[in-house]
Coordinates of N, CA, C and O in Angstrom, one line a residue:
M25 N 67.6 187.4 144.5 CA 68.3 185.9 145.0 C 69.5 186.4 146.0 O 69.9 187.5 145.8
A26 N 69.4 185.7 147.2 CA 70.3 186.1 148.1 C 71.8 186.4 148.1 O 72.1 185.6 147.3
N27 N 72.5 187.0 148.6 CA 73.7 186.8 148.2 C 74.7 186.6 149.4 O 75.9 186.1 149.1
H28 N 74.1 186.7 150.6 CA 74.9 185.9 151.6 C 74.9 184.6 152.0 O 74.0 184.1 151.6
K29 N 76.0 184.3 152.5 CA 75.9 182.8 152.7 C 74.8 182.5 153.9 O 74.2 181.2 153.7
S30 N 74.4 183.1 154.6 CA 73.8 182.8 155.6 C 72.3 183.2 155.1 O 71.3 182.3 155.6
A31 N 72.0 184.0 154.3 CA 70.7 184.1 153.5 C 70.3 182.8 152.9 O 69.2 182.4 152.6
I32 N 71.3 182.4 152.2 CA 71.2 181.4 151.3 C 70.8 180.0 151.8 O 69.9 179.2 151.8
K33 N 71.6 179.9 153.0 CA 71.3 178.5 154.0 C 70.1 178.8 154.7 O 69.2 178.1 154.5
R34 N 69.5 180.0 155.2 CA 68.6 180.3 155.7 C 67.2 180.0 154.6 O 66.2 179.2 155.0
I35 N 67.2 180.2 153.4 CA 66.5 179.7 152.1 C 66.2 178.4 152.2 O 65.2 177.8 152.2
R36 N 67.2 177.6 152.4 CA 67.4 176.1 152.4 C 66.5 175.8 153.4 O 65.6 174.7 153.2
Q37 N 66.6 176.4 154.7 CA 66.2 175.8 155.9 C 64.4 175.8 155.9 O 63.7 175.0 156.3
N38 N 64.3 177.6 155.5 CA 63.0 177.2 155.2 C 62.1 176.6 154.1 O 61.1 176.2 154.4
E39 N 62.7 176.3 153.1 CA 62.0 175.3 152.1 C 61.9 174.0 152.7 O 61.0 173.3 152.5
K40 N 62.9 173.5 153.4 CA 63.1 172.2 153.9 C 61.8 172.1 155.2 O 60.7 171.4 155.2
R41 N 61.6 172.9 155.9 CA 60.6 173.2 157.1 C 59.1 173.4 156.4 O 58.3 172.9 156.7
R42 N 59.1 174.1 155.1 CA 57.8 174.3 154.7 C 57.2 172.9 154.3 O 56.1 172.6 154.3
L43 N 58.1 172.1 153.4 CA 57.5 170.7 153.0 C 57.4 169.8 154.2 O 56.5 169.4 154.1
H44 N 58.0 169.9 155.2 CA 57.9 169.1 156.4 C 56.4 169.6 157.0 O 55.9 168.9 157.4
N45 N 56.5 171.0 157.2 CA 54.9 171.3 157.9 C 53.8 171.4 157.1 O 52.7 170.8 157.5
R46 N 54.1 171.3 155.6 CA 52.8 171.0 154.7 C 52.3 169.5 155.0 O 51.0 169.2 154.9
S47 N 52.8 168.4 155.1 CA 52.5 167.1 155.5 C 51.7 167.3 156.7 O 50.8 166.7 156.7
Y48 N 52.4 167.9 157.9 CA 51.6 167.8 159.0 C 50.2 168.5 158.9 O 49.0 168.1 159.5
R49 N 50.2 169.7 158.2 CA 49.0 170.5 158.0 C 47.7 169.7 156.9 O 46.8 169.9 157.3
N50 N 48.4 169.1 156.4 CA 47.6 167.9 155.4 C 47.0 166.9 156.3 O 45.6 166.8 156.0
R51 N 47.7 166.6 157.1 CA 47.0 165.8 157.9 C 45.9 165.9 158.8 O 45.0 165.3 159.2
A52 N 46.2 167.0 159.4 CA 45.1 167.7 160.4 C 43.9 168.1 159.7 O 42.8 167.8 160.1
R53 N 44.2 168.8 158.3 CA 42.9 169.0 157.6 C 42.1 167.7 157.3 O 40.9 167.7 157.4
T54 N 43.0 166.5 156.9 CA 42.0 165.5 156.8 C 41.4 164.9 157.8 O 40.2 164.4 158.1
L55 N 42.0 164.9 159.3 CA 41.4 164.5 160.5 C 40.1 165.6 160.8 O 39.4 164.8 161.3
V56 N 40.3 166.7 160.7 CA 39.4 167.6 161.1 C 38.1 167.4 160.2 O 37.0 167.1 160.4
K57 N 38.3 167.0 158.9 CA 37.1 166.6 157.8 C 36.5 165.1 158.0 O 35.2 165.2 158.1
K58 N 37.2 164.1 158.6 CA 36.8 163.0 159.1 C 35.6 163.2 160.3 O 34.8 162.6 159.9
A59 N 36.4 164.0 160.9 CA 35.4 164.5 162.2 C 34.0 164.9 162.0 O 33.1 164.7 162.5
R60 N 34.0 165.9 161.0 CA 32.9 166.6 160.5 C 32.0 165.9 159.8 O 31.0 165.7 160.2
V61 N 32.7 165.0 159.1 CA 31.8 163.8 158.1 C 31.1 163.0 159.4 O 29.9 162.6 159.3
A62 N 32.0 162.8 160.5 CA 31.5 161.8 161.5 C 30.2 162.5 162.3 O 29.2 162.0 162.5
I63 N 30.5 163.7 162.2 CA 29.4 164.5 163.0 C 28.0 164.4 162.2 O 26.9 164.6 162.8
E64 N 28.5 164.6 161.2 CA 27.1 165.1 160.2 C 26.1 163.6 160.0 O 25.2 163.3 159.5
S65 N 27.2 162.5 159.9 CA 26.4 161.4 159.6 C 25.4 160.8 161.0 O 24.7 160.0 160.7
G66 N 25.9 161.6 162.5 CA 24.8 161.5 163.2 C 25.4 160.2 164.5 O 24.6 160.1 165.1
N67 N 26.3 159.6 163.9 CA 26.6 158.4 165.0 C 27.6 159.0 165.9 O 28.6 159.7 165.6
L68 N 27.0 159.1 167.1 CA 27.8 159.8 168.3 C 28.8 159.2 168.6 O 30.0 159.8 169.0
E69 N 29.1 158.1 168.9 CA 30.5 157.4 169.3 C 31.4 157.7 168.3 O 32.6 158.1 168.7
E70 N 31.2 157.5 167.0 CA 32.3 157.6 165.8 C 32.6 159.0 165.8 O 33.7 159.3 165.7
A71 N 31.7 159.7 166.2 CA 31.9 161.4 166.0 C 32.9 161.9 167.4 O 33.7 162.6 167.0
R72 N 32.4 161.3 168.3 CA 33.3 161.4 169.5 C 34.8 161.1 169.4 O 35.7 161.8 169.6
E73 N 35.0 160.0 168.9 CA 36.5 159.4 168.5 C 37.1 160.3 167.4 O 38.2 160.6 167.6
A74 N 36.2 160.4 166.5 CA 36.9 161.4 165.6 C 37.3 162.7 165.9 O 38.7 163.2 165.3
T75 N 36.5 163.2 166.7 CA 37.0 164.8 167.2 C 38.0 164.2 168.1 O 38.8 165.7 168.2
H76 N 38.1 163.4 168.7 CA 39.3 163.7 169.9 C 40.6 163.1 169.3 O 41.6 164.1 169.4
I77 N 40.5 162.4 168.0 CA 41.8 162.3 167.3 C 42.1 163.6 166.6 O 43.5 164.1 166.7
A78 N 41.1 164.6 166.1 CA 41.5 165.7 165.6 C 42.1 166.8 166.4 O 43.2 167.5 166.0
V79 N 41.4 166.7 167.5 CA 41.7 167.8 168.5 C 43.5 167.4 168.9 O 43.9 168.4 169.3
R80 N 43.5 166.3 169.4 CA 44.6 166.0 169.4 C 46.1 166.2 168.8 O 47.1 166.6 168.9
D81 N 45.7 166.0 167.1 CA 46.5 166.4 166.1 C 46.9 167.8 166.5 O 47.8 168.5 165.9
L82 N 45.4 168.6 166.2 CA 45.6 170.1 166.4 C 46.6 170.5 167.4 O 47.3 171.5 167.5
D83 N 46.6 170.2 168.5 CA 47.5 170.4 169.9 C 48.8 170.2 169.5 O 49.6 170.7 169.9
K84 N 49.1 169.0 168.9 CA 50.3 168.8 168.5 C 51.0 169.9 167.6 O 52.2 170.5 167.6
L85 N 50.3 170.0 166.4 CA 50.6 171.1 165.7 C 50.9 172.5 166.1 O 52.0 173.1 165.9
A86 N 50.1 172.9 167.0 CA 50.5 173.9 167.7 C 51.6 174.0 168.7 O 52.3 175.0 168.7
S87 N 51.5 172.8 169.4 CA 53.0 172.8 170.3 C 54.1 172.6 169.5 O 55.2 173.3 169.9
R88 N 54.3 172.3 168.3 CA 55.1 172.1 167.3 C 55.7 173.5 166.7 O 56.5 173.6 165.7
G89 N 54.3 174.6 166.7 CA 54.7 175.7 165.7 C 54.4 175.4 164.2 O 54.6 176.5 163.8
V90 N 53.7 174.5 164.0 CA 53.1 174.5 162.5 C 52.2 175.4 162.4 O 52.0 176.1 161.3
V91 N 51.2 175.5 163.3 CA 50.2 176.4 162.9 C 50.0 177.0 164.6 O 50.8 177.0 165.3
H92 N 49.5 178.5 164.3 CA 49.5 179.1 165.9 C 48.7 178.7 166.5 O 47.5 177.9 166.0
K93 N 48.7 179.0 167.9 CA 48.3 178.4 168.9 C 46.8 178.7 168.9 O 45.9 178.0 169.2
R94 N 46.5 179.8 168.7 CA 45.0 180.7 168.5 C 44.5 179.9 167.2 O 42.9 179.6 167.4
N95 N 45.1 179.6 166.0 CA 44.6 179.0 165.0 C 43.9 177.6 165.4 O 42.9 177.1 165.3
A96 N 44.7 176.9 166.1 CA 44.6 175.4 166.6 C 43.2 175.6 167.7 O 42.1 174.9 167.4
A97 N 43.6 176.5 168.6 CA 42.3 176.4 169.3 C 40.7 177.1 168.9 O 39.9 176.5 169.1
R98 N 40.9 177.9 167.6 CA 39.6 178.3 166.9 C 39.0 176.9 166.2 O 37.7 176.7 166.5
R99 N 39.8 176.3 165.5 CA 39.6 174.9 164.8 C 38.9 174.1 165.9 O 37.8 173.3 165.4
K100 N 39.5 173.9 167.1 CA 39.0 172.8 167.9 C 37.6 173.5 168.4 O 36.9 172.2 168.8
S101 N 37.7 174.7 169.0 CA 36.4 175.1 169.4 C 35.3 174.9 168.4 O 34.1 174.4 168.8
R102 N 35.4 175.1 167.0 CA 34.3 174.9 166.4 C 33.7 173.3 166.1 O 32.7 173.1 165.7
L103 N 34.9 172.6 166.1 CA 34.7 171.3 166.0 C 33.9 170.8 167.3 O 32.8 170.1 167.2
M104 N 34.4 171.3 168.5 CA 33.8 170.9 169.6 C 32.4 171.2 169.8 O 31.2 170.7 170.4
R105 N 32.3 172.8 169.0 CA 30.7 173.1 169.2 C 29.6 172.2 168.0 O 28.4 172.2 168.6
Q106 N 30.4 171.9 167.3 CA 29.4 170.9 166.4 C 28.9 169.3 166.9 O 27.9 169.2 166.6
L107 N 30.2 169.0 167.8 CA 30.0 167.8 168.4 C 28.8 168.0 169.4 O 27.7 167.2 169.8
A108 N 28.8 169.4 170.2 CA 27.9 169.6 171.5 C 26.4 169.6 170.6 O 25.4 169.1 171.2
Q109 N 26.4 170.1 169.5 CA 25.1 170.1 168.9 C 24.6 168.8 168.5 O 23.2 168.4 168.7
L110 N 25.5 167.8 168.0 CA 24.9 166.3 167.9 C 24.6 165.8 169.1 O 23.6 165.2 169.2
E111 N 25.1 166.1 170.3 CA 24.7 165.6 171.6 C 23.8 165.9 172.2 O 23.0 165.4 173.0
K112 N 23.1 167.0 171.5 CA 21.6 167.7 172.3 C 20.4 166.3 172.1 O 20.6 165.9 171.1

């Protein structure tokens, strides 16, 4: 356990941020999953819309620092590649 006041405060801050960021990450996972399901269903318009929403959310997470920017870029790339396969 931390002994310094500043370390104790830092622990409190980190826990608060962890819980806050967790809700953002869960929402992003849900949106990505919805996009994948839409792509697998074969409905092009629905898939485009769901992918657009998921990509926008991943960009927000990266800009806020919830996920690393390369992590967001990788997830977006995979989604867009799946969408491109559907559009062929």
